[in-house]
PDB file of N, CA and C in Angstrom:
ATOM      1  N   GLY A 132       0.797  -1.170   0.000  1.00 80.00           N
ATOM      2  CA  GLY A 132       0.000   0.000   0.000  1.00 80.00           C
ATOM      3  C   GLY A 132       0.850   1.247   0.000  1.00 80.00           C
ATOM      4  N   PRO A 133       0.197   2.401  -0.106  1.00 87.00           N
ATOM      5  CA  PRO A 133       0.938   3.666  -0.114  1.00 87.00           C
ATOM      6  C   PRO A 133       1.533   3.962   1.270  1.00 87.00           C
ATOM      7  N   ALA A 134       2.633   4.661   1.261  1.00 87.00           N
ATOM      8  CA  ALA A 134       3.296   5.053   2.512  1.00 87.00           C
ATOM      9  C   ALA A 134       2.413   6.025   3.274  1.00 87.00           C
ATOM     10  N   GLY A 135       2.423   5.896   4.584  1.00 88.00           N
ATOM     11  CA  GLY A 135       1.641   6.788   5.432  1.00 88.00           C
ATOM     12  C   GLY A 135       2.409   8.072   5.715  1.00 88.00           C
ATOM     13  N   PRO A 136       1.771   9.007   6.418  1.00 89.00           N
ATOM     14  CA  PRO A 136       2.438  10.277   6.735  1.00 89.00           C
ATOM     15  C   PRO A 136       3.558  10.051   7.752  1.00 89.00           C
ATOM     16  N   ALA A 137       4.519  10.931   7.720  1.00 88.00           N
ATOM     17  CA  ALA A 137       5.642  10.864   8.668  1.00 88.00           C
ATOM     18  C   ALA A 137       5.136  11.118  10.081  1.00 88.00           C
ATOM     19  N   GLY A 138       5.688  10.380  11.031  1.00 87.00           N
ATOM     20  CA  GLY A 138       5.319  10.556  12.424  1.00 87.00           C
ATOM     21  C   GLY A 138       6.129  11.666  13.067  1.00 87.00           C
ATOM     22  N   PRO A 139       5.796  12.001  14.307  1.00 87.00           N
ATOM     23  CA  PRO A 139       6.528  13.065  15.004  1.00 87.00           C
ATOM     24  C   PRO A 139       7.965  12.612  15.310  1.00 87.00           C
ATOM     25  N   ALA A 140       8.836  13.577  15.427  1.00 81.00           N
ATOM     26  CA  ALA A 140      10.236  13.292  15.744  1.00 81.00           C
ATOM     27  C   ALA A 140      10.337  12.713  17.154  1.00 81.00           C
ATOM     28  N   GLY A 141      11.221  11.747  17.322  1.00 76.00           N
ATOM     29  CA  GLY A 141      11.456  11.149  18.631  1.00 76.00           C
ATOM     30  C   GLY A 141      12.441  11.982  19.441  1.00 76.00           C
ATOM     31  N   PRO A 142      12.647  11.603  20.688  1.00 76.00           N
ATOM     32  CA  PRO A 142      13.596  12.345  21.529  1.00 76.00           C
ATOM     33  C   PRO A 142      15.028  12.156  21.034  1.00 76.00           C
ATOM     34  N   ALA A 143      15.876  13.078  21.392  1.00 70.00           N
ATOM     35  CA  ALA A 143      17.284  13.004  21.004  1.00 70.00           C
ATOM     36  C   ALA A 143      17.900  11.717  21.546  1.00 70.00           C
ATOM     37  N   GLY A 144      18.807  11.124  20.801  1.00 70.00           N
ATOM     38  CA  GLY A 144      19.405   9.855  21.190  1.00 70.00           C
ATOM     39  C   GLY A 144      20.702   9.996  21.963  1.00 70.00           C
ATOM     40  N   ALA A 145      21.253  11.170  22.022  1.00 73.00           N
ATOM     41  CA  ALA A 145      22.530  11.356  22.708  1.00 73.00           C
ATOM     42  C   ALA A 145      22.352  11.244  24.215  1.00 73.00           C
ATOM     43  N   ILE A 146      23.339  10.658  24.883  1.00 76.00           N
ATOM     44  CA  ILE A 146      23.263  10.540  26.330  1.00 76.00           C
ATOM     45  C   ILE A 146      24.106  11.584  27.037  1.00 76.00           C
ATOM     46  N   GLY A 147      24.811  12.402  26.300  1.00 78.00           N
ATOM     47  CA  GLY A 147      25.610  13.454  26.923  1.00 78.00           C
ATOM     48  C   GLY A 147      26.999  12.975  27.301  1.00 78.00           C
ATOM     49  N   ALA A 148      27.658  13.760  28.105  1.00 89.00           N
ATOM     50  CA  ALA A 148      29.038  13.481  28.489  1.00 89.00           C
ATOM     51  C   ALA A 148      29.136  12.216  29.340  1.00 89.00           C
ATOM     52  N   ILE A 149      30.226  11.488  29.145  1.00 95.00           N
ATOM     53  CA  ILE A 149      30.505  10.288  29.923  1.00 95.00           C
ATOM     54  C   ILE A 149      31.676  10.585  30.845  1.00 95.00           C
ATOM     55  N   THR A 150      31.534  10.211  32.114  1.00 97.00           N
ATOM     56  CA  THR A 150      32.586  10.405  33.107  1.00 97.00           C
ATOM     57  C   THR A 150      33.090   9.044  33.550  1.00 97.00           C
ATOM     58  N   VAL A 151      34.402   8.891  33.611  1.00 98.00           N
ATOM     59  CA  VAL A 151      34.986   7.638  34.082  1.00 98.00           C
ATOM     60  C   VAL A 151      35.223   7.744  35.584  1.00 98.00           C
ATOM     61  N   ARG A 152      34.615   6.840  36.335  1.00 98.00           N
ATOM     62  CA  ARG A 152      34.794   6.755  37.787  1.00 98.00           C
ATOM     63  C   ARG A 152      35.646   5.520  38.081  1.00 98.00           C
ATOM     64  N   THR A 153      36.640   5.653  38.954  1.00 98.00           N
ATOM     65  CA  THR A 153      37.533   4.527  39.225  1.00 98.00           C
ATOM     66  C   THR A 153      37.645   4.243  40.714  1.00 98.00           C
ATOM     67  N   ASN A 154      38.062   3.032  41.012  1.00 98.00           N
ATOM     68  CA  ASN A 154      38.388   2.620  42.368  1.00 98.00           C
ATOM     69  C   ASN A 154      39.478   1.560  42.240  1.00 98.00           C
ATOM     70  N   ALA A 155      40.436   1.560  43.165  1.00 97.00           N
ATOM     71  CA  ALA A 155      41.574   0.647  43.067  1.00 97.00           C
ATOM     72  C   ALA A 155      41.851  -0.024  44.403  1.00 97.00           C
ATOM     73  N   VAL A 156      42.475  -1.195  44.319  1.00 96.00           N
ATOM     74  CA  VAL A 156      42.861  -1.953  45.497  1.00 96.00           C
ATOM     75  C   VAL A 156      44.168  -2.678  45.181  1.00 96.00           C
ATOM     76  N   SER A 157      45.010  -2.840  46.198  1.00 94.00           N
ATOM     77  CA  SER A 157      46.234  -3.622  46.037  1.00 94.00           C
ATOM     78  C   SER A 157      45.900  -5.090  46.276  1.00 94.00           C
ATOM     79  N   VAL A 158      46.264  -5.938  45.321  1.00 93.00           N
ATOM     80  CA  VAL A 158      46.040  -7.378  45.446  1.00 93.00           C
ATOM     81  C   VAL A 158      47.394  -8.017  45.710  1.00 93.00           C
ATOM     82  N   VAL A 159      47.533  -8.625  46.874  1.00 87.00           N
ATOM     83  CA  VAL A 159      48.809  -9.235  47.241  1.00 87.00           C
ATOM     84  C   VAL A 159      49.043 -10.496  46.429  1.00 87.00           C
ATOM     85  N   ASP A 160      50.302 -10.884  46.350  1.00 79.00           N
ATOM     86  CA  ASP A 160      50.692 -12.068  45.603  1.00 79.00           C
ATOM     87  C   ASP A 160      49.988 -13.300  46.135  1.00 79.00           C
ATOM     88  N   GLY A 161      49.550 -14.159  45.237  1.00 66.00           N
ATOM     89  CA  GLY A 161      48.928 -15.415  45.624  1.00 66.00           C
ATOM     90  C   GLY A 161      49.704 -16.607  45.121  1.00 66.00           C
ATOM     91  N   ALA A 162      51.018 -16.473  44.975  1.00 63.00           N
ATOM     92  CA  ALA A 162      51.841 -17.497  44.333  1.00 63.00           C
ATOM     93  C   ALA A 162      52.005 -18.778  45.146  1.00 63.00           C
ATOM     94  N   VAL A 163      51.513 -18.827  46.358  1.00 65.00           N
ATOM     95  CA  VAL A 163      51.609 -20.052  47.157  1.00 65.00           C
ATOM     96  C   VAL A 163      50.752 -21.133  46.507  1.00 65.00           C
ATOM     97  N   ASP A 164      51.329 -22.278  46.201  1.00 66.00           N
ATOM     98  CA  ASP A 164      50.617 -23.418  45.602  1.00 66.00           C
ATOM     99  C   ASP A 164      49.923 -23.053  44.294  1.00 66.00           C
ATOM    100  N   ASN A 165      50.466 -22.102  43.533  1.00 70.00           N
ATOM    101  CA  ASN A 165      49.881 -21.684  42.248  1.00 70.00           C
ATOM    102  C   ASN A 165      48.407 -21.302  42.371  1.00 70.00           C
ATOM    103  N   THR A 166      48.065 -20.634  43.445  1.00 77.00           N
ATOM    104  CA  THR A 166      46.696 -20.185  43.678  1.00 77.00           C
ATOM    105  C   THR A 166      46.622 -18.672  43.526  1.00 77.00           C
ATOM    106  N   PHE A 167      45.635 -18.192  42.804  1.00 84.00           N
ATOM    107  CA  PHE A 167      45.444 -16.759  42.655  1.00 84.00           C
ATOM    108  C   PHE A 167      44.862 -16.186  43.933  1.00 84.00           C
ATOM    109  N   ASN A 168      45.464 -15.109  44.428  1.00 89.00           N
ATOM    110  CA  ASN A 168      44.858 -14.346  45.517  1.00 89.00           C
ATOM    111  C   ASN A 168      43.937 -13.338  44.851  1.00 89.00           C
ATOM    112  N   THR A 169      42.721 -13.172  45.367  1.00 92.00           N
ATOM    113  CA  THR A 169      41.747 -12.308  44.703  1.00 92.00           C
ATOM    114  C   THR A 169      41.311 -11.148  45.587  1.00 92.00           C
ATOM    115  N   ALA A 170      40.798 -10.133  44.941  1.00 94.00           N
ATOM    116  CA  ALA A 170      40.198  -8.996  45.630  1.00 94.00           C
ATOM    117  C   ALA A 170      38.973  -8.560  44.841  1.00 94.00           C
ATOM    118  N   ARG A 171      37.940  -8.175  45.565  1.00 97.00           N
ATOM    119  CA  ARG A 171      36.690  -7.675  44.978  1.00 97.00           C
ATOM    120  C   ARG A 171      36.646  -6.179  45.225  1.00 97.00           C
ATOM    121  N   ILE A 172      36.302  -5.423  44.184  1.00 98.00           N
ATOM    122  CA  ILE A 172      36.252  -3.970  44.308  1.00 98.00           C
ATOM    123  C   ILE A 172      35.003  -3.456  43.610  1.00 98.00           C
ATOM    124  N   GLN A 173      34.408  -2.405  44.164  1.00 98.00           N
ATOM    125  CA  GLN A 173      33.180  -1.842  43.607  1.00 98.00           C
ATOM    126  C   GLN A 173      33.351  -0.346  43.393  1.00 98.00           C
ATOM    127  N   ARG A 174      32.767   0.137  42.296  1.00 98.00           N
ATOM    128  CA  ARG A 174      32.700   1.584  42.058  1.00 98.00           C
ATOM    129  C   ARG A 174      31.319   1.888  41.528  1.00 98.00           C
ATOM    130  N   ASN A 175      30.618   2.771  42.226  1.00 98.00           N
ATOM    131  CA  ASN A 175      29.312   3.238  41.772  1.00 98.00           C
ATOM    132  C   ASN A 175      29.456   4.611  41.137  1.00 98.00           C
ATOM    133  N   CYS A 176      28.506   4.940  40.278  1.00 98.00           N
ATOM    134  CA  CYS A 176      28.433   6.286  39.738  1.00 98.00           C
ATOM    135  C   CYS A 176      27.976   7.213  40.865  1.00 98.00           C
ATOM    136  N   GLU A 177      28.034   8.510  40.616  1.00 97.00           N
ATOM    137  CA  GLU A 177      27.684   9.480  41.655  1.00 97.00           C
ATOM    138  C   GLU A 177      26.324  10.115  41.389  1.00 97.00           C
ATOM    139  N   GLY A 178      25.655  10.474  42.463  1.00 93.00           N
ATOM    140  CA  GLY A 178      24.381  11.192  42.361  1.00 93.00           C
ATOM    141  C   GLY A 178      23.359  10.463  41.512  1.00 93.00           C
ATOM    142  N   ASN A 179      22.872  11.131  40.485  1.00 92.00           N
ATOM    143  CA  ASN A 179      21.830  10.614  39.606  1.00 92.00           C
ATOM    144  C   ASN A 179      22.403   9.881  38.387  1.00 92.00           C
ATOM    145  N   GLU A 180      23.713   9.684  38.337  1.00 94.00           N
ATOM    146  CA  GLU A 180      24.342   9.062  37.177  1.00 94.00           C
ATOM    147  C   GLU A 180      23.946   7.592  37.043  1.00 94.00           C
ATOM    148  N   ARG A 181      24.068   7.080  35.816  1.00 96.00           N
ATOM    149  CA  ARG A 181      23.881   5.671  35.508  1.00 96.00           C
ATOM    150  C   ARG A 181      25.156   5.161  34.842  1.00 96.00           C
ATOM    151  N   ALA A 182      25.418   3.867  34.994  1.00 97.00           N
ATOM    152  CA  ALA A 182      26.597   3.251  34.386  1.00 97.00           C
ATOM    153  C   ALA A 182      26.212   2.577  33.075  1.00 97.00           C
ATOM    154  N   ILE A 183      27.094   2.671  32.085  1.00 96.00           N
ATOM    155  CA  ILE A 183      26.822   2.009  30.807  1.00 96.00           C
ATOM    156  C   ILE A 183      27.829   0.906  30.493  1.00 96.00           C
ATOM    157  N   SER A 184      28.987   0.928  31.139  1.00 97.00           N
ATOM    158  CA  SER A 184      29.994  -0.088  30.866  1.00 97.00           C
ATOM    159  C   SER A 184      31.086  -0.002  31.918  1.00 97.00           C
ATOM    160  N   ALA A 185      31.960  -1.009  31.933  1.00 98.00           N
ATOM    161  CA  ALA A 185      33.085  -1.008  32.864  1.00 98.00           C
ATOM    162  C   ALA A 185      34.220  -1.843  32.299  1.00 98.00           C
ATOM    163  N   GLY A 186      35.396  -1.593  32.811  1.00 97.00           N
ATOM    164  CA  GLY A 186      36.572  -2.374  32.463  1.00 97.00           C
ATOM    165  C   GLY A 186      37.526  -2.370  33.638  1.00 97.00           C
ATOM    166  N   THR A 187      38.628  -3.069  33.503  1.00 98.00           N
ATOM    167  CA  THR A 187      39.608  -3.139  34.573  1.00 98.00           C
ATOM    168  C   THR A 187      41.011  -2.951  34.028  1.00 98.00           C
ATOM    169  N   SER A 188      41.942  -2.659  34.927  1.00 96.00           N
ATOM    170  CA  SER A 188      43.351  -2.581  34.558  1.00 96.00           C
ATOM    171  C   SER A 188      44.193  -2.982  35.758  1.00 96.00           C
ATOM    172  N   TRP A 189      45.455  -3.279  35.488  1.00 95.00           N
ATOM    173  CA  TRP A 189      46.418  -3.653  36.519  1.00 95.00           C
ATOM    174  C   TRP A 189      47.562  -2.653  36.523  1.00 95.00           C
ATOM    175  N   GLY A 190      48.201  -2.493  37.676  1.00 93.00           N
ATOM    176  CA  GLY A 190      49.336  -1.584  37.802  1.00 93.00           C
ATOM    177  C   GLY A 190      50.588  -2.086  37.105  1.00 93.00           C
ATOM    178  N   ASP A 191      50.667  -3.368  36.817  1.00 89.00           N
ATOM    179  CA  ASP A 191      51.790  -3.964  36.101  1.00 89.00           C
ATOM    180  C   ASP A 191      51.287  -4.476  34.767  1.00 89.00           C
ATOM    181  N   ASP A 192      52.153  -4.466  33.751  1.00 79.00           N
ATOM    182  CA  ASP A 192      51.665  -4.876  32.437  1.00 79.00           C
ATOM    183  C   ASP A 192      52.572  -5.866  31.708  1.00 79.00           C
ATOM    184  N   GLY A 193      53.444  -6.561  32.413  1.00 79.00           N
ATOM    185  CA  GLY A 193      54.305  -7.530  31.756  1.00 79.00           C
ATOM    186  C   GLY A 193      53.518  -8.690  31.174  1.00 79.00           C
ATOM    187  N   ASN A 194      53.892  -9.119  29.971  1.00 81.00           N
ATOM    188  CA  ASN A 194      53.190 -10.225  29.315  1.00 81.00           C
ATOM    189  C   ASN A 194      53.319 -11.541  30.065  1.00 81.00           C
ATOM    190  N   ASP A 195      54.353 -11.673  30.884  1.00 81.00           N
ATOM    191  CA  ASP A 195      54.576 -12.926  31.598  1.00 81.00           C
ATOM    192  C   ASP A 195      53.925 -12.957  32.986  1.00 81.00           C
ATOM    193  N   LEU A 196      53.208 -11.908  33.362  1.00 85.00           N
ATOM    194  CA  LEU A 196      52.591 -11.847  34.692  1.00 85.00           C
ATOM    195  C   LEU A 196      51.217 -12.505  34.682  1.00 85.00           C
ATOM    196  N   LYS A 197      50.883 -13.177  35.768  1.00 87.00           N
ATOM    197  CA  LYS A 197      49.581 -13.829  35.900  1.00 87.00           C
ATOM    198  C   LYS A 197      48.644 -12.915  36.685  1.00 87.00           C
ATOM    199  N   LEU A 198      48.101 -11.926  35.976  1.00 91.00           N
ATOM    200  CA  LEU A 198      47.124 -10.984  36.524  1.00 91.00           C
ATOM    201  C   LEU A 198      45.855 -11.121  35.695  1.00 91.00           C
ATOM    202  N   VAL A 199      44.740 -11.442  36.339  1.00 91.00           N
ATOM    203  CA  VAL A 199      43.516 -11.692  35.579  1.00 91.00           C
ATOM    204  C   VAL A 199      42.324 -10.955  36.180  1.00 91.00           C
ATOM    205  N   THR A 200      41.391 -10.586  35.313  1.00 95.00           N
ATOM    206  CA  THR A 200      40.074 -10.125  35.747  1.00 95.00           C
ATOM    207  C   THR A 200      39.192 -11.351  35.740  1.00 95.00           C
ATOM    208  N   GLN A 201      38.648 -11.694  36.891  1.00 95.00           N
ATOM    209  CA  GLN A 201      37.864 -12.914  37.001  1.00 95.00           C
ATOM    210  C   GLN A 201      36.371 -12.678  36.845  1.00 95.00           C
ATOM    211  N   GLU A 202      35.930 -11.457  37.079  1.00 96.00           N
ATOM    212  CA  GLU A 202      34.490 -11.196  37.054  1.00 96.00           C
ATOM    213  C   GLU A 202      34.247  -9.703  36.983  1.00 96.00           C
ATOM    214  N   ILE A 203      33.233  -9.305  36.223  1.00 98.00           N
ATOM    215  CA  ILE A 203      32.694  -7.938  36.249  1.00 98.00           C
ATOM    216  C   ILE A 203      31.178  -8.088  36.259  1.00 98.00           C
ATOM    217  N   GLU A 204      30.517  -7.491  37.255  1.00 98.00           N
ATOM    218  CA  GLU A 204      29.067  -7.601  37.329  1.00 98.00           C
ATOM    219  C   GLU A 204      28.454  -6.245  37.657  1.00 98.00           C
ATOM    220  N   PRO A 205      27.268  -5.963  37.118  1.00 98.00           N
ATOM    221  CA  PRO A 205      26.621  -4.674  37.368  1.00 98.00           C
ATOM    222  C   PRO A 205      26.050  -4.578  38.779  1.00 98.00           C
ATOM    223  N   VAL A 206      25.995  -3.351  39.269  1.00 98.00           N
ATOM    224  CA  VAL A 206      25.322  -3.029  40.529  1.00 98.00           C
ATOM    225  C   VAL A 206      24.022  -2.330  40.149  1.00 98.00           C
ATOM    226  N   LEU A 207      22.899  -2.821  40.667  1.00 97.00           N
ATOM    227  CA  LEU A 207      21.584  -2.279  40.307  1.00 97.00           C
ATOM    228  C   LEU A 207      20.965  -1.525  41.472  1.00 97.00           C
ATOM    229  N   ASN A 208      20.237  -0.457  41.158  1.00 96.00           N
ATOM    230  CA  ASN A 208      19.468   0.236  42.190  1.00 96.00           C
ATOM    231  C   ASN A 208      18.091  -0.435  42.296  1.00 96.00           C
ATOM    232  N   PRO A 209      17.232  -0.001  43.233  1.00 96.00           N
ATOM    233  CA  PRO A 209      15.906  -0.637  43.387  1.00 96.00           C
ATOM    234  C   PRO A 209      15.029  -0.560  42.131  1.00 96.00           C
ATOM    235  N   GLN A 210      15.318   0.367  41.217  1.00 95.00           N
ATOM    236  CA  GLN A 210      14.550   0.479  39.973  1.00 95.00           C
ATOM    237  C   GLN A 210      15.156  -0.382  38.859  1.00 95.00           C
ATOM    238  N   ASN A 211      16.126  -1.235  39.206  1.00 96.00           N
ATOM    239  CA  ASN A 211      16.786  -2.139  38.268  1.00 96.00           C
ATOM    240  C   ASN A 211      17.620  -1.402  37.216  1.00 96.00           C
ATOM    241  N   GLN A 212      18.157  -0.240  37.576  1.00 96.00           N
ATOM    242  CA  GLN A 212      19.029   0.537  36.699  1.00 96.00           C
ATOM    243  C   GLN A 212      20.476   0.286  37.128  1.00 96.00           C
ATOM    244  N   VAL A 213      21.375   0.220  36.159  1.00 97.00           N
ATOM    245  CA  VAL A 213      22.785  -0.024  36.460  1.00 97.00           C
ATOM    246  C   VAL A 213      23.412   1.270  36.971  1.00 97.00           C
ATOM    247  N   ILE A 214      23.939   1.221  38.202  1.00 98.00           N
ATOM    248  CA  ILE A 214      24.536   2.415  38.821  1.00 98.00           C
ATOM    249  C   ILE A 214      26.015   2.220  39.153  1.00 98.00           C
ATOM    250  N   GLY A 215      26.580   1.077  38.811  1.00 98.00           N
ATOM    251  CA  GLY A 215      27.985   0.827  39.083  1.00 98.00           C
ATOM    252  C   GLY A 215      28.356  -0.587  38.693  1.00 98.00           C
ATOM    253  N   PHE A 216      29.601  -0.965  39.015  1.00 98.00           N
ATOM    254  CA  PHE A 216      30.069  -2.309  38.711  1.00 98.00           C
ATOM    255  C   PHE A 216      30.964  -2.821  39.827  1.00 98.00           C
ATOM    256  N   ILE A 217      30.957  -4.142  40.000  1.00 98.00           N
ATOM    257  CA  ILE A 217      31.866  -4.848  40.897  1.00 98.00           C
ATOM    258  C   ILE A 217      32.796  -5.665  40.009  1.00 98.00           C
ATOM    259  N   ALA A 218      34.089  -5.672  40.346  1.00 98.00           N
ATOM    260  CA  ALA A 218      35.057  -6.474  39.597  1.00 98.00           C
ATOM    261  C   ALA A 218      35.890  -7.294  40.574  1.00 98.00           C
ATOM    262  N   VAL A 219      36.327  -8.463  40.117  1.00 97.00           N
ATOM    263  CA  VAL A 219      37.194  -9.331  40.902  1.00 97.00           C
ATOM    264  C   VAL A 219      38.461  -9.569  40.099  1.00 97.00           C
ATOM    265  N   GLY A 220      39.605  -9.334  40.748  1.00 95.00           N
ATOM    266  CA  GLY A 220      40.892  -9.556  40.095  1.00 95.00           C
ATOM    267  C   GLY A 220      41.696 -10.600  40.829  1.00 95.00           C
ATOM    268  N   GLY A 221      42.487 -11.375  40.084  1.00 92.00           N
ATOM    269  CA  GLY A 221      43.328 -12.407  40.669  1.00 92.00           C
ATOM    270  C   GLY A 221      44.794 -12.180  40.352  1.00 92.00           C
ATOM    271  N   ASN A 222      45.654 -12.405  41.349  1.00 91.00           N
ATOM    272  CA  ASN A 222      47.091 -12.147  41.232  1.00 91.00           C
ATOM    273  C   ASN A 222      47.870 -13.412  41.579  1.00 91.00           C
ATOM    274  N   ASP A 223      48.746 -13.835  40.672  1.00 88.00           N
ATOM    275  CA  ASP A 223      49.660 -14.950  40.910  1.00 88.00           C
ATOM    276  C   ASP A 223      51.023 -14.592  40.322  1.00 88.00           C
ATOM    277  N   THR A 224      51.507 -13.381  40.631  1.00 84.00           N
ATOM    278  CA  THR A 224      52.723 -12.861  40.000  1.00 84.00           C
ATOM    279  C   THR A 224      53.981 -13.016  40.831  1.00 84.00           C
ATOM    280  N   GLY A 225      53.865 -13.175  42.122  1.00 81.00           N
ATOM    281  CA  GLY A 225      55.027 -13.162  42.990  1.00 81.00           C
ATOM    282  C   GLY A 225      55.205 -11.830  43.687  1.00 81.00           C
ATOM    283  N   GLU A 226      54.347 -10.855  43.385  1.00 86.00           N
ATOM    284  CA  GLU A 226      54.394  -9.541  44.042  1.00 86.00           C
ATOM    285  C   GLU A 226      53.005  -8.918  44.034  1.00 86.00           C
ATOM    286  N   SER A 227      52.814  -7.902  44.850  1.00 90.00           N
ATOM    287  CA  SER A 227      51.525  -7.200  44.886  1.00 90.00           C
ATOM    288  C   SER A 227      51.359  -6.337  43.646  1.00 90.00           C
ATOM    289  N   SER A 228      50.115  -6.120  43.242  1.00 93.00           N
ATOM    290  CA  SER A 228      49.824  -5.264  42.090  1.00 93.00           C
ATOM    291  C   SER A 228      48.493  -4.560  42.331  1.00 93.00           C
ATOM    292  N   THR A 229      48.339  -3.372  41.767  1.00 96.00           N
ATOM    293  CA  THR A 229      47.120  -2.585  41.912  1.00 96.00           C
ATOM    294  C   THR A 229      46.102  -2.971  40.844  1.00 96.00           C
ATOM    295  N   PHE A 230      44.886  -3.306  41.299  1.00 96.00           N
ATOM    296  CA  PHE A 230      43.773  -3.673  40.426  1.00 96.00           C
ATOM    297  C   PHE A 230      42.768  -2.528  40.448  1.00 96.00           C
ATOM    298  N   THR A 231      42.370  -2.036  39.272  1.00 98.00           N
ATOM    299  CA  THR A 231      41.474  -0.882  39.171  1.00 98.00           C
ATOM    300  C   THR A 231      40.251  -1.235  38.341  1.00 98.00           C
ATOM    301  N   VAL A 232      39.083  -0.819  38.818  1.00 98.00           N
ATOM    302  CA  VAL A 232      37.859  -0.915  38.029  1.00 98.00           C
ATOM    303  C   VAL A 232      37.528   0.484  37.525  1.00 98.00           C
ATOM    304  N   HIS A 233      37.173   0.586  36.234  1.00 98.00           N
ATOM    305  CA  HIS A 233      36.839   1.848  35.564  1.00 98.00           C
ATOM    306  C   HIS A 233      35.371   1.755  35.125  1.00 98.00           C
ATOM    307  N   VAL A 234      34.533   2.640  35.642  1.00 98.00           N
ATOM    308  CA  VAL A 234      33.106   2.616  35.334  1.00 98.00           C
ATOM    309  C   VAL A 234      32.759   3.858  34.514  1.00 98.00           C
ATOM    310  N   LEU A 235      32.092   3.644  33.376  1.00 98.00           N
ATOM    311  CA  LEU A 235      31.660   4.750  32.523  1.00 98.00           C
ATOM    312  C   LEU A 235      30.262   5.171  32.945  1.00 98.00           C
ATOM    313  N   CYS A 236      30.133   6.426  33.396  1.00 97.00           N
ATOM    314  CA  CYS A 236      28.885   6.943  33.956  1.00 97.00           C
ATOM    315  C   CYS A 236      28.379   8.124  33.115  1.00 97.00           C
ATOM    316  N   TYR A 237      27.058   8.270  33.073  1.00 95.00           N
ATOM    317  CA  TYR A 237      26.428   9.398  32.392  1.00 95.00           C
ATOM    318  C   TYR A 237      25.221   9.848  33.203  1.00 95.00           C
ATOM    319  N   THR A 238      24.778  11.053  32.943  1.00 91.00           N
ATOM    320  CA  THR A 238      23.563  11.564  33.579  1.00 91.00           C
ATOM    321  C   THR A 238      22.422  11.476  32.580  1.00 91.00           C
ATOM    322  N   PRO A 239      21.366  10.728  32.910  1.00 86.00           N
ATOM    323  CA  PRO A 239      20.243  10.583  31.966  1.00 86.00           C
ATOM    324  C   PRO A 239      19.469  11.871  31.795  1.00 86.00           C
TER     325      PRO A 239
END
């Protein structure tokens, strides 16, 4: 059939500026019996912000180091909106290293 009339314009799709929120913890060596020592860290967005994604990093970056991100999970508010992330890092390097979670936050 023939095309109908154009509908009204929808709301803007941009979410605005994104702010990276971070939190860090030192994870001690877990090299005893080849077991990873782990640490759990959480970073929430601030105020009315919402989180859209997260990642992690380590203070050391050698290719031969056993530093792993074991888990990243969202933190939800009572309205089931993502407001932060929890990350778990494991260390089996022979020395302590800093584990950081980076959360991308925006204001809706």
